[in-house]
mmCIF file of C-alpha atoms in Angstrom:
data_model
loop_
_atom_site.group_PDB
_atom_site.id
_atom_site.type_symbol
_atom_site.label_atom_id
_atom_site.label_comp_id
_atom_site.label_asym_id
_atom_site.label_seq_id
_atom_site.Cartn_x
_atom_site.Cartn_y
_atom_site.Cartn_z
ATOM 1 C CA MET D 17 -9.113 -30.928 14.884
ATOM 2 C CA LYS D 18 -8.022 -31.051 11.270
ATOM 3 C CA ILE D 19 -5.094 -28.735 10.455
ATOM 4 C CA THR D 20 -4.361 -27.823 6.821
ATOM 5 C CA LYS D 21 -1.190 -26.056 5.752
ATOM 6 C CA LYS D 22 -1.637 -23.846 2.682
ATOM 7 C CA ILE D 23 1.142 -22.071 0.797
ATOM 8 C CA VAL D 24 -0.113 -18.802 -0.712
ATOM 9 C CA ASN D 25 1.949 -17.430 -3.592
ATOM 10 C CA LYS D 26 1.532 -14.613 -6.140
ATOM 11 C CA ILE D 27 1.411 -12.100 -3.275
ATOM 12 C CA GLU D 28 4.821 -10.432 -3.790
ATOM 13 C CA GLY D 29 6.586 -13.423 -2.271
ATOM 14 C CA GLU D 30 4.953 -16.253 -0.348
ATOM 15 C CA ALA D 31 3.152 -16.869 2.926
ATOM 16 C CA SER D 32 1.870 -19.987 4.609
ATOM 17 C CA LEU D 33 -1.423 -20.433 6.411
ATOM 18 C CA LYS D 34 -2.002 -23.037 9.103
ATOM 19 C CA ILE D 35 -5.777 -23.499 8.962
ATOM 20 C CA TYR D 36 -7.655 -25.210 11.811
ATOM 21 C CA GLY D 37 -11.091 -26.668 11.047
ATOM 22 C CA GLU D 38 -12.989 -28.950 8.659
ATOM 23 C CA GLU D 39 -15.187 -27.101 6.142
ATOM 24 C CA LYS D 40 -14.965 -23.742 7.905
ATOM 25 C CA VAL D 41 -12.005 -21.969 9.470
ATOM 26 C CA ASP D 42 -11.972 -22.219 13.272
ATOM 27 C CA PHE D 43 -8.575 -20.563 13.613
ATOM 28 C CA VAL D 44 -5.713 -19.593 11.331
ATOM 29 C CA GLU D 45 -2.031 -18.743 11.795
ATOM 30 C CA ILE D 46 -0.131 -16.659 9.219
ATOM 31 C CA GLU D 47 3.590 -17.180 8.622
ATOM 32 C CA PHE D 48 6.158 -15.400 6.444
ATOM 33 C CA TRP D 49 9.549 -17.027 5.855
ATOM 34 C CA GLN D 50 11.575 -14.685 3.621
ATOM 35 C CA TYR D 51 14.452 -12.862 5.313
ATOM 36 C CA ARG D 52 14.718 -9.140 4.425
ATOM 37 C CA GLY D 53 17.624 -7.892 6.565
ATOM 38 C CA VAL D 54 17.702 -4.398 5.065
ATOM 39 C CA GLU D 55 17.810 -2.677 8.460
ATOM 40 C CA SER D 56 20.968 -4.594 9.421
ATOM 41 C CA TYR D 57 22.533 -3.916 6.039
ATOM 42 C CA LEU D 58 22.080 -0.159 6.518
ATOM 43 C CA ILE D 59 23.986 0.083 9.822
ATOM 44 C CA ASN D 60 27.238 2.109 9.600
ATOM 45 C CA ARG D 61 26.504 3.122 6.019
ATOM 46 C CA PRO D 62 26.415 6.818 4.999
ATOM 47 C CA VAL D 63 22.905 8.253 5.446
ATOM 48 C CA MET D 64 22.405 8.938 1.744
ATOM 49 C CA ASP D 65 22.971 5.224 0.926
ATOM 50 C CA ALA D 66 19.492 4.586 2.335
ATOM 51 C CA LEU D 67 18.012 6.535 -0.588
ATOM 52 C CA VAL D 68 19.367 3.964 -3.021
ATOM 53 C CA ILE D 69 18.987 0.792 -0.938
ATOM 54 C CA ASN D 70 15.505 1.234 0.581
ATOM 55 C CA PRO D 71 13.500 1.612 -2.664
ATOM 56 C CA ARG D 72 14.773 -1.868 -3.586
ATOM 57 C CA ILE D 73 12.978 -3.452 -0.612
ATOM 58 C CA CYS D 74 9.941 -3.908 -2.858
ATOM 59 C CA GLY D 75 9.411 -4.113 -6.605
ATOM 60 C CA ILE D 76 5.956 -2.524 -6.272
ATOM 61 C CA CYS D 77 6.205 0.268 -3.694
ATOM 62 C CA GLY D 78 9.770 1.542 -4.167
ATOM 63 C CA HIS D 79 8.667 5.190 -4.346
ATOM 64 C CA SER D 80 6.843 4.853 -1.041
ATOM 65 C CA HIS D 81 9.918 3.395 0.678
ATOM 66 C CA LEU D 82 12.028 6.197 -0.813
ATOM 67 C CA PHE D 83 9.491 8.785 0.348
ATOM 68 C CA ALA D 84 9.390 7.361 3.903
ATOM 69 C CA THR D 85 13.210 7.248 4.012
ATOM 70 C CA VAL D 86 13.518 10.880 2.944
ATOM 71 C CA LYS D 87 10.809 12.045 5.360
ATOM 72 C CA ALA D 88 12.458 10.220 8.293
ATOM 73 C CA ILE D 89 15.809 11.931 7.513
ATOM 74 C CA GLU D 90 14.097 15.305 7.022
ATOM 75 C CA ASN D 91 12.316 14.976 10.367
ATOM 76 C CA ALA D 92 15.668 14.153 11.991
ATOM 77 C CA VAL D 93 17.488 17.215 10.582
ATOM 78 C CA ASN D 94 14.517 19.637 10.393
ATOM 79 C CA ALA D 95 14.785 20.065 6.616
ATOM 80 C CA LYS D 96 12.588 22.478 4.635
ATOM 81 C CA VAL D 97 10.839 21.432 1.411
ATOM 82 C CA SER D 98 9.237 23.628 -1.287
ATOM 83 C CA LYS D 99 5.600 23.191 -2.323
ATOM 84 C CA LYS D 100 6.773 22.264 -5.818
ATOM 85 C CA ALA D 101 8.852 19.370 -4.452
ATOM 86 C CA GLU D 102 5.944 18.210 -2.286
ATOM 87 C CA ILE D 103 3.610 18.097 -5.295
ATOM 88 C CA LEU D 104 6.143 16.222 -7.433
ATOM 89 C CA ARG D 105 6.568 13.658 -4.631
ATOM 90 C CA ASP D 106 2.760 13.341 -4.349
ATOM 91 C CA ILE D 107 2.503 12.651 -8.075
ATOM 92 C CA THR D 108 4.976 9.763 -8.171
ATOM 93 C CA VAL D 109 3.775 8.166 -4.924
ATOM 94 C CA GLY D 110 0.145 8.640 -6.004
ATOM 95 C CA LEU D 111 0.757 7.074 -9.403
ATOM 96 C CA GLU D 112 2.578 4.193 -7.740
ATOM 97 C CA ILE D 113 -0.505 3.546 -5.587
ATOM 98 C CA VAL D 114 -2.778 3.618 -8.670
ATOM 99 C CA GLU D 115 -0.480 1.211 -10.552
ATOM 100 C CA ASN D 116 -0.314 -1.112 -7.547
ATOM 101 C CA HIS D 117 -4.094 -1.266 -7.171
ATOM 102 C CA ILE D 118 -4.579 -2.149 -10.840
ATOM 103 C CA LYS D 119 -1.881 -4.841 -10.812
ATOM 104 C CA TRP D 120 -3.155 -6.252 -7.508
ATOM 105 C CA PHE D 121 -6.737 -6.477 -8.787
ATOM 106 C CA TYR D 122 -6.083 -8.020 -12.179
ATOM 107 C CA ILE D 123 -2.902 -10.036 -11.569
ATOM 108 C CA THR D 124 -3.101 -11.132 -7.917
ATOM 109 C CA LEU D 125 -6.757 -11.152 -6.907
ATOM 110 C CA PHE D 126 -8.705 -11.723 -10.130
ATOM 111 C CA PRO D 127 -7.223 -15.186 -10.851
ATOM 112 C CA THR D 128 -8.591 -16.497 -7.525
ATOM 113 C CA GLN D 129 -12.056 -16.362 -9.193
ATOM 114 C CA ILE D 130 -11.624 -15.695 -12.919
ATOM 115 C CA LYS D 131 -9.210 -17.741 -15.026
ATOM 116 C CA ASP D 132 -8.715 -15.500 -18.056
ATOM 117 C CA LYS D 133 -5.275 -14.143 -18.960
ATOM 118 C CA LYS D 134 -6.660 -11.194 -20.925
ATOM 119 C CA TYR D 135 -7.057 -9.290 -17.635
ATOM 120 C CA ILE D 136 -3.302 -9.486 -17.034
ATOM 121 C CA PHE D 137 -2.778 -7.597 -20.302
ATOM 122 C CA LYS D 138 -5.329 -5.035 -19.146
ATOM 123 C CA ALA D 139 -3.174 -4.325 -16.090
ATOM 124 C CA GLY D 140 -0.102 -4.130 -18.311
ATOM 125 C CA GLU D 141 -1.749 -1.505 -20.507
ATOM 126 C CA PHE D 142 -2.235 0.831 -17.522
ATOM 127 C CA ALA D 143 1.168 0.042 -16.008
ATOM 128 C CA ALA D 144 2.904 1.148 -19.210
ATOM 129 C CA LEU D 145 1.130 4.534 -19.191
ATOM 130 C CA ILE D 146 1.799 5.108 -15.481
ATOM 131 C CA SER D 147 5.491 4.194 -15.770
ATOM 132 C CA LYS D 148 5.764 6.681 -18.631
ATOM 133 C CA ALA D 149 4.239 9.436 -16.468
ATOM 134 C CA ILE D 150 6.482 8.678 -13.469
ATOM 135 C CA ALA D 151 9.577 8.684 -15.698
ATOM 136 C CA LEU D 152 8.922 12.329 -16.666
ATOM 137 C CA ILE D 153 9.658 13.325 -13.050
ATOM 138 C CA ALA D 154 11.682 10.539 -11.515
ATOM 139 C CA GLY D 155 13.485 8.861 -14.406
ATOM 140 C CA GLN D 156 13.341 5.284 -15.613
ATOM 141 C CA TYR D 157 12.515 2.480 -13.163
ATOM 142 C CA PRO D 158 14.404 1.128 -11.174
ATOM 143 C CA HIS D 159 16.857 4.063 -11.243
ATOM 144 C CA ASN D 160 14.392 6.654 -9.936
ATOM 145 C CA SER D 161 15.760 7.577 -6.491
ATOM 146 C CA TYR D 162 14.963 11.200 -7.235
ATOM 147 C CA MET D 163 13.730 12.276 -3.783
ATOM 148 C CA VAL D 164 16.422 13.603 -1.450
ATOM 149 C CA PRO D 165 16.319 15.307 1.979
ATOM 150 C CA GLY D 166 15.287 18.900 1.125
ATOM 151 C CA GLY D 167 13.353 18.169 -2.064
ATOM 152 C CA VAL D 168 13.800 16.357 -5.363
ATOM 153 C CA THR D 169 16.551 16.211 -7.980
ATOM 154 C CA SER D 170 14.018 16.708 -10.763
ATOM 155 C CA ASP D 171 13.383 20.140 -12.287
ATOM 156 C CA PRO D 172 10.677 19.574 -14.912
ATOM 157 C CA THR D 173 10.162 22.050 -17.747
ATOM 158 C CA ASN D 174 6.824 23.493 -18.844
ATOM 159 C CA LEU D 175 6.760 21.020 -21.723
ATOM 160 C CA GLU D 176 7.250 18.072 -19.339
ATOM 161 C CA ILE D 177 4.455 19.356 -17.079
ATOM 162 C CA ILE D 178 2.147 19.596 -20.111
ATOM 163 C CA LYS D 179 3.044 16.034 -21.132
ATOM 164 C CA LEU D 180 2.382 14.869 -17.571
ATOM 165 C CA LYS D 181 -1.032 16.586 -17.460
ATOM 166 C CA ASP D 182 -1.924 14.915 -20.748
ATOM 167 C CA LEU D 183 -0.907 11.481 -19.443
ATOM 168 C CA LEU D 184 -2.807 11.926 -16.164
ATOM 169 C CA ASN D 185 -5.982 12.850 -18.059
ATOM 170 C CA LYS D 186 -5.529 9.918 -20.427
ATOM 171 C CA ILE D 187 -5.120 7.434 -17.546
ATOM 172 C CA TYR D 188 -8.103 8.967 -15.714
ATOM 173 C CA GLU D 189 -10.408 8.685 -18.738
ATOM 174 C CA LYS D 190 -9.245 5.157 -19.536
ATOM 175 C CA TYR D 191 -9.749 4.145 -15.884
ATOM 176 C CA GLN D 192 -13.391 5.223 -16.054
ATOM 177 C CA GLU D 193 -13.870 3.527 -19.400
ATOM 178 C CA LYS D 194 -12.253 0.168 -18.596
ATOM 179 C CA ILE D 195 -12.117 -0.311 -14.800
ATOM 180 C CA MET D 196 -14.632 1.772 -12.817
ATOM 181 C CA ASP D 197 -16.669 4.932 -13.329
ATOM 182 C CA LEU D 198 -17.290 7.742 -10.850
ATOM 183 C CA ASN D 199 -20.520 6.075 -9.666
ATOM 184 C CA LEU D 200 -18.526 3.011 -8.599
ATOM 185 C CA ASN D 201 -19.876 0.897 -11.461
ATOM 186 C CA SER D 202 -17.420 -1.793 -12.518
ATOM 187 C CA GLU D 203 -18.222 -4.761 -14.759
ATOM 188 C CA ASP D 204 -14.986 -6.441 -13.683
ATOM 189 C CA ILE D 205 -15.824 -6.269 -9.971
ATOM 190 C CA GLU D 206 -19.303 -7.668 -10.647
ATOM 191 C CA LEU D 207 -17.708 -10.479 -12.687
ATOM 192 C CA PHE D 208 -15.295 -11.212 -9.847
ATOM 193 C CA PHE D 209 -18.198 -11.609 -7.410
ATOM 194 C CA GLU D 210 -20.346 -13.703 -9.771
ATOM 195 C CA ASN D 211 -19.683 -16.843 -7.690
ATOM 196 C CA LEU D 212 -18.334 -15.256 -4.520
ATOM 197 C CA PRO D 213 -20.549 -13.873 -1.697
ATOM 198 C CA LYS D 214 -20.086 -10.153 -1.167
ATOM 199 C CA ASP D 215 -20.678 -10.216 2.582
ATOM 200 C CA ILE D 216 -17.862 -12.563 3.647
ATOM 201 C CA GLY D 217 -14.495 -11.525 5.117
ATOM 202 C CA LYS D 218 -15.738 -9.068 7.739
ATOM 203 C CA SER D 219 -12.954 -8.022 10.059
ATOM 204 C CA ILE D 220 -12.111 -6.120 13.262
ATOM 205 C CA ASN D 221 -13.547 -2.766 12.152
ATOM 206 C CA ARG D 222 -10.682 -0.679 13.634
ATOM 207 C CA PHE D 223 -9.074 1.571 11.023
ATOM 208 C CA LEU D 224 -5.800 3.479 11.219
ATOM 209 C CA VAL D 225 -4.168 6.102 8.979
ATOM 210 C CA LEU D 226 -0.754 7.426 10.050
ATOM 211 C CA GLY D 227 0.410 9.247 6.886
ATOM 212 C CA ASP D 228 -0.905 12.576 5.589
ATOM 213 C CA ASN D 229 0.400 12.611 2.016
ATOM 214 C CA LEU D 230 -1.968 13.018 -0.966
ATOM 215 C CA PHE D 231 -5.507 13.729 0.346
ATOM 216 C CA PHE D 232 -5.303 11.298 3.238
ATOM 217 C CA LYS D 233 -6.014 12.456 6.800
ATOM 218 C CA LYS D 234 -4.183 10.740 9.639
ATOM 219 C CA ASN D 235 -6.164 9.590 12.672
ATOM 220 C CA GLY D 236 -3.370 8.242 14.849
ATOM 221 C CA ASP D 237 0.033 8.854 16.434
ATOM 222 C CA VAL D 238 3.021 6.920 15.050
ATOM 223 C CA ASN D 239 4.544 6.790 18.544
ATOM 224 C CA LEU D 240 1.753 4.436 19.695
ATOM 225 C CA VAL D 241 2.823 1.710 17.235
ATOM 226 C CA LYS D 242 4.607 -1.301 18.733
ATOM 227 C CA GLU D 243 6.252 -4.361 17.136
ATOM 228 C CA VAL D 244 6.115 -7.792 18.808
ATOM 229 C CA GLU D 245 7.922 -10.996 17.775
ATOM 230 C CA ASN D 246 5.779 -13.815 16.369
ATOM 231 C CA SER D 247 6.546 -17.407 15.363
ATOM 232 C CA SER D 248 7.845 -16.583 11.846
ATOM 233 C CA LEU D 249 10.306 -14.068 10.359
ATOM 234 C CA SER D 250 7.744 -11.252 10.432
ATOM 235 C CA LYS D 251 6.705 -9.244 13.499
ATOM 236 C CA ASN D 252 3.211 -8.442 14.736
ATOM 237 C CA VAL D 253 2.279 -4.770 14.895
ATOM 238 C CA LEU D 254 -0.200 -3.271 17.338
ATOM 239 C CA TYR D 255 -1.504 0.271 17.711
ATOM 240 C CA ASN D 256 -2.121 1.335 21.301
ATOM 241 C CA GLY D 257 -2.227 -2.339 22.258
ATOM 242 C CA GLU D 258 -4.792 -3.358 19.593
ATOM 243 C CA PHE D 259 -4.644 -4.871 16.121
ATOM 244 C CA VAL D 260 -5.913 -2.501 13.421
ATOM 245 C CA GLU D 261 -6.568 -2.438 9.677
ATOM 246 C CA VAL D 262 -4.642 -0.026 7.443
ATOM 247 C CA GLY D 263 -4.941 0.641 3.711
ATOM 248 C CA PRO D 264 -7.550 1.994 1.266
ATOM 249 C CA LEU D 265 -10.621 1.100 3.345
ATOM 250 C CA ALA D 266 -9.105 2.829 6.410
ATOM 251 C CA ARG D 267 -8.173 5.897 4.329
ATOM 252 C CA ASN D 268 -11.545 6.266 2.621
ATOM 253 C CA ILE D 269 -14.023 5.020 5.229
ATOM 254 C CA ASN D 270 -15.447 8.555 5.512
ATOM 255 C CA ASN D 271 -15.825 9.038 1.758
ATOM 256 C CA GLU D 272 -19.525 9.549 0.992
ATOM 257 C CA ASN D 273 -19.690 6.881 -1.748
ATOM 258 C CA ILE D 274 -17.705 4.343 0.261
ATOM 259 C CA ARG D 275 -19.866 4.980 3.327
ATOM 260 C CA LYS D 276 -22.955 3.919 1.345
ATOM 261 C CA ILE D 277 -21.261 0.633 0.402
ATOM 262 C CA TYR D 278 -20.035 0.158 3.976
ATOM 263 C CA ASN D 279 -23.545 0.669 5.351
ATOM 264 C CA ASN D 280 -24.769 -2.261 3.224
ATOM 265 C CA TYR D 281 -21.814 -4.661 3.354
ATOM 266 C CA LYS D 282 -19.850 -3.453 6.422
ATOM 267 C CA ASN D 283 -16.108 -4.104 6.237
ATOM 268 C CA SER D 284 -16.509 -7.174 4.019
ATOM 269 C CA ILE D 285 -14.338 -8.432 1.164
ATOM 270 C CA PHE D 286 -16.589 -6.558 -1.287
ATOM 271 C CA THR D 287 -16.222 -3.214 0.498
ATOM 272 C CA ARG D 288 -12.463 -3.710 0.838
ATOM 273 C CA ILE D 289 -11.963 -4.563 -2.863
ATOM 274 C CA LEU D 290 -14.306 -1.919 -4.221
ATOM 275 C CA THR D 291 -12.667 0.778 -2.068
ATOM 276 C CA ARG D 292 -9.184 -0.114 -3.265
ATOM 277 C CA VAL D 293 -10.227 0.058 -6.922
ATOM 278 C CA TYR D 294 -12.159 3.309 -6.342
ATOM 279 C CA GLU D 295 -9.187 4.869 -4.548
ATOM 280 C CA GLY D 296 -7.213 4.731 -7.789
ATOM 281 C CA LEU D 297 -9.797 6.979 -9.414
ATOM 282 C CA LEU D 298 -9.813 9.382 -6.452
ATOM 283 C CA ILE D 299 -6.013 9.692 -6.538
ATOM 284 C CA LEU D 300 -5.969 10.438 -10.266
ATOM 285 C CA GLU D 301 -8.631 13.117 -9.788
ATOM 286 C CA TYR D 302 -6.559 14.651 -6.947
ATOM 287 C CA LEU D 303 -3.341 14.648 -8.990
ATOM 288 C CA ILE D 304 -5.013 16.248 -12.031
ATOM 289 C CA ASN D 305 -6.023 19.172 -9.813
ATOM 290 C CA LYS D 306 -2.796 19.280 -7.807
ATOM 291 C CA ILE D 307 -0.466 19.505 -10.806
ATOM 292 C CA LYS D 308 -2.094 22.857 -11.696
ATOM 293 C CA GLU D 309 -0.511 24.306 -8.519
ATOM 294 C CA ILE D 310 3.095 23.634 -9.613
ATOM 295 C CA ASP D 311 5.194 26.794 -9.934
ATOM 296 C CA ILE D 312 8.250 25.813 -11.964
ATOM 297 C CA CYS D 313 10.099 28.915 -10.689
ATOM 298 C CA GLU D 314 10.139 27.481 -7.165
ATOM 299 C CA PRO D 315 13.283 25.573 -6.113
ATOM 300 C CA SER D 316 13.105 21.794 -6.351
ATOM 301 C CA TYR D 317 15.722 21.429 -3.630
ATOM 302 C CA ILE D 318 16.556 23.379 -0.453
ATOM 303 C CA LYS D 319 19.933 22.481 1.044
ATOM 304 C CA CYS D 320 19.836 20.943 4.515
ATOM 305 C CA GLY D 321 22.552 19.972 6.983
ATOM 306 C CA MET D 322 23.226 16.614 8.627
ATOM 307 C CA SER D 323 23.536 16.243 12.399
ATOM 308 C CA ASN D 324 23.460 13.566 15.088
ATOM 309 C CA SER D 325 19.722 13.046 15.537
ATOM 310 C CA LYS D 326 16.735 10.710 15.336
ATOM 311 C CA GLY D 327 13.768 10.842 12.994
ATOM 312 C CA ILE D 328 10.583 8.888 12.342
ATOM 313 C CA ALA D 329 8.052 9.281 9.528
ATOM 314 C CA ALA D 330 4.844 7.626 8.378
ATOM 315 C CA VAL D 331 3.541 7.872 4.820
ATOM 316 C CA GLU D 332 0.547 6.320 3.097
ATOM 317 C CA ALA D 333 1.818 3.640 0.699
ATOM 318 C CA PRO D 334 -0.252 1.411 -1.633
ATOM 319 C CA ARG D 335 -1.082 -1.111 1.085
ATOM 320 C CA GLY D 336 -1.443 1.348 3.983
ATOM 321 C CA SER D 337 0.670 3.176 6.574
ATOM 322 C CA LEU D 338 4.430 2.717 6.128
ATOM 323 C CA ILE D 339 6.865 3.759 8.908
ATOM 324 C CA HIS D 340 10.608 4.401 8.637
ATOM 325 C CA GLU D 341 12.760 5.306 11.647
ATOM 326 C CA ILE D 342 16.415 6.371 11.625
ATOM 327 C CA GLU D 343 19.178 7.373 14.051
ATOM 328 C CA ILE D 344 22.096 9.333 12.577
ATOM 329 C CA LYS D 345 25.579 9.517 14.157
ATOM 330 C CA ASN D 346 28.520 11.248 12.476
ATOM 331 C CA GLY D 347 26.801 11.168 9.080
ATOM 332 C CA LYS D 348 26.193 7.417 9.268
ATOM 333 C CA ILE D 349 23.162 5.269 10.073
ATOM 334 C CA ALA D 350 23.339 4.023 13.678
ATOM 335 C CA TYR D 351 19.820 2.515 13.742
ATOM 336 C CA TYR D 352 17.111 1.839 11.184
ATOM 337 C CA ASN D 353 13.674 0.246 11.505
ATOM 338 C CA ILE D 354 10.875 -0.270 8.999
ATOM 339 C CA ILE D 355 7.250 -1.179 9.764
ATOM 340 C CA VAL D 356 5.171 -2.001 6.690
ATOM 341 C CA PRO D 357 1.376 -2.092 6.128
ATOM 342 C CA THR D 358 1.217 -5.867 5.721
ATOM 343 C CA GLN D 359 2.520 -6.233 9.288
ATOM 344 C CA PHE D 360 -0.509 -4.303 10.566
ATOM 345 C CA ASN D 361 -3.064 -6.267 8.542
ATOM 346 C CA LEU D 362 -1.500 -9.721 8.660
ATOM 347 C CA SER D 363 -0.100 -10.039 12.146
ATOM 348 C CA SER D 364 -0.474 -13.567 13.490
ATOM 349 C CA SER D 365 -1.962 -13.770 16.962
ATOM 350 C CA LYS D 366 -2.160 -16.946 19.067
ATOM 351 C CA ASP D 367 -5.031 -15.458 21.079
ATOM 352 C CA LYS D 368 -8.437 -16.312 19.572
ATOM 353 C CA ASN D 369 -9.943 -13.370 21.426
ATOM 354 C CA LYS D 370 -7.477 -10.881 19.984
ATOM 355 C CA LEU D 371 -7.008 -11.410 16.244
ATOM 356 C CA SER D 372 -5.390 -9.363 13.481
ATOM 357 C CA ALA D 373 -7.485 -7.945 10.624
ATOM 358 C CA ALA D 374 -6.729 -10.783 8.189
ATOM 359 C CA GLN D 375 -7.141 -13.531 10.800
ATOM 360 C CA SER D 376 -10.497 -12.106 11.854
ATOM 361 C CA ALA D 377 -11.670 -11.889 8.227
ATOM 362 C CA MET D 378 -10.958 -15.599 7.614
ATOM 363 C CA ILE D 379 -12.465 -17.019 10.839
ATOM 364 C CA ASN D 380 -15.791 -18.891 10.355
ATOM 365 C CA GLU D 381 -15.577 -18.635 6.551
ATOM 366 C CA LYS D 382 -15.573 -21.625 4.170
ATOM 367 C CA LYS D 383 -12.105 -22.823 3.208
ATOM 368 C CA GLU D 384 -12.927 -22.406 -0.494
ATOM 369 C CA TYR D 385 -13.080 -18.617 0.037
ATOM 370 C CA ILE D 386 -9.809 -18.266 1.954
ATOM 371 C CA ASP D 387 -7.572 -17.504 -1.031
ATOM 372 C CA SER D 388 -9.740 -14.540 -2.102
ATOM 373 C CA ILE D 389 -10.231 -13.233 1.448
ATOM 374 C CA PHE D 390 -6.521 -13.460 2.272
ATOM 375 C CA LYS D 391 -5.479 -11.699 -0.939
ATOM 376 C CA CYS D 392 -8.066 -8.921 -0.568
ATOM 377 C CA PHE D 393 -5.650 -7.325 1.943
ATOM 378 C CA ASP D 394 -3.058 -6.887 -0.862
ATOM 379 C CA ILE D 395 -0.202 -8.700 0.840
ATOM 380 C CA CYS D 396 3.496 -8.062 0.359
ATOM 381 C CA ALA D 397 5.586 -10.865 1.855
ATOM 382 C CA VAL D 398 8.757 -9.236 0.522
ATOM 383 C CA CYS D 399 8.196 -6.074 2.578
ATOM 384 C CA VAL D 400 6.923 -7.764 5.716
ATOM 385 C CA SER D 401 9.791 -10.100 6.694
ATOM 386 C CA HIS D 402 12.610 -8.918 8.904
#
């Protein structure tokens, strides 16, 4: 059987695919070769060092890693958090997800079908506005480690909240004008699928949500997640013994508009892409309403103690459920483990009868479609390696 090795780049790092088959894919193995090593680096460091180190795991989802770090510590020490701090955290993590989806669509995915650099500038236009909004709460990237156990270090004024509301509305209106409207109409998505079938890339149809931030509802228990070694520097991740799909399609599968698309195209590449782009609009709508609930008289931070303990937390990050786990001894980190969304979606199984979401989506499809199908899962090789 013919075996083709394909290096996939422009996915936040690189991955390699070992593709078995002639014109169609009979089987595929996924390998990641970057070494992360952050967990080892954290051992014996003071607990608060994790707040500065972990956001640097990824250049895209730093807020999500910070959020998961803080939540894991808070769960370990039973910290209390004010509603104001929770909303401020939701805003920065939510905006990070919106920014990620736009960059992923126009910079990573779009070039697999459309060779026109003007769409990269379109992503840049939105990224500039979103970075400006995040900076009002969290400070300038990459120095925005503003979440701490017990709350946030930010204490925005009324004027800053007004500026933030204005920016959120501006991004929301521009999103509908230039990317997708509330009826899921998008000229850019139709252009992307001009020469690409919409019904390819169907996968395992098992969806998991472990975080409950923003408007997402969890449907699983983080304690049922298990990591298993594979042949590369990443690790496979199973939930209750099965591979699952995490991310925007899992989070929004019960949304009325998405359900209509799903009923026609099932869990295909089209449904997966459209849902991710639509999720950006849903998050902006949620944040515009949520910011109205901020009471600036509430404390941003509630002091919490530090004790020998263990904590685990799952949050919804741009690419899906993100898990951080910590053990604290004498104020230092004794153990740390991170499981990222790409591990769930892009595990590499040797068993043809038990495939991960991405492997399943590529099987029996033409090789010419593999680049688009693989990238529709929004891969982060930087996060996934161990």
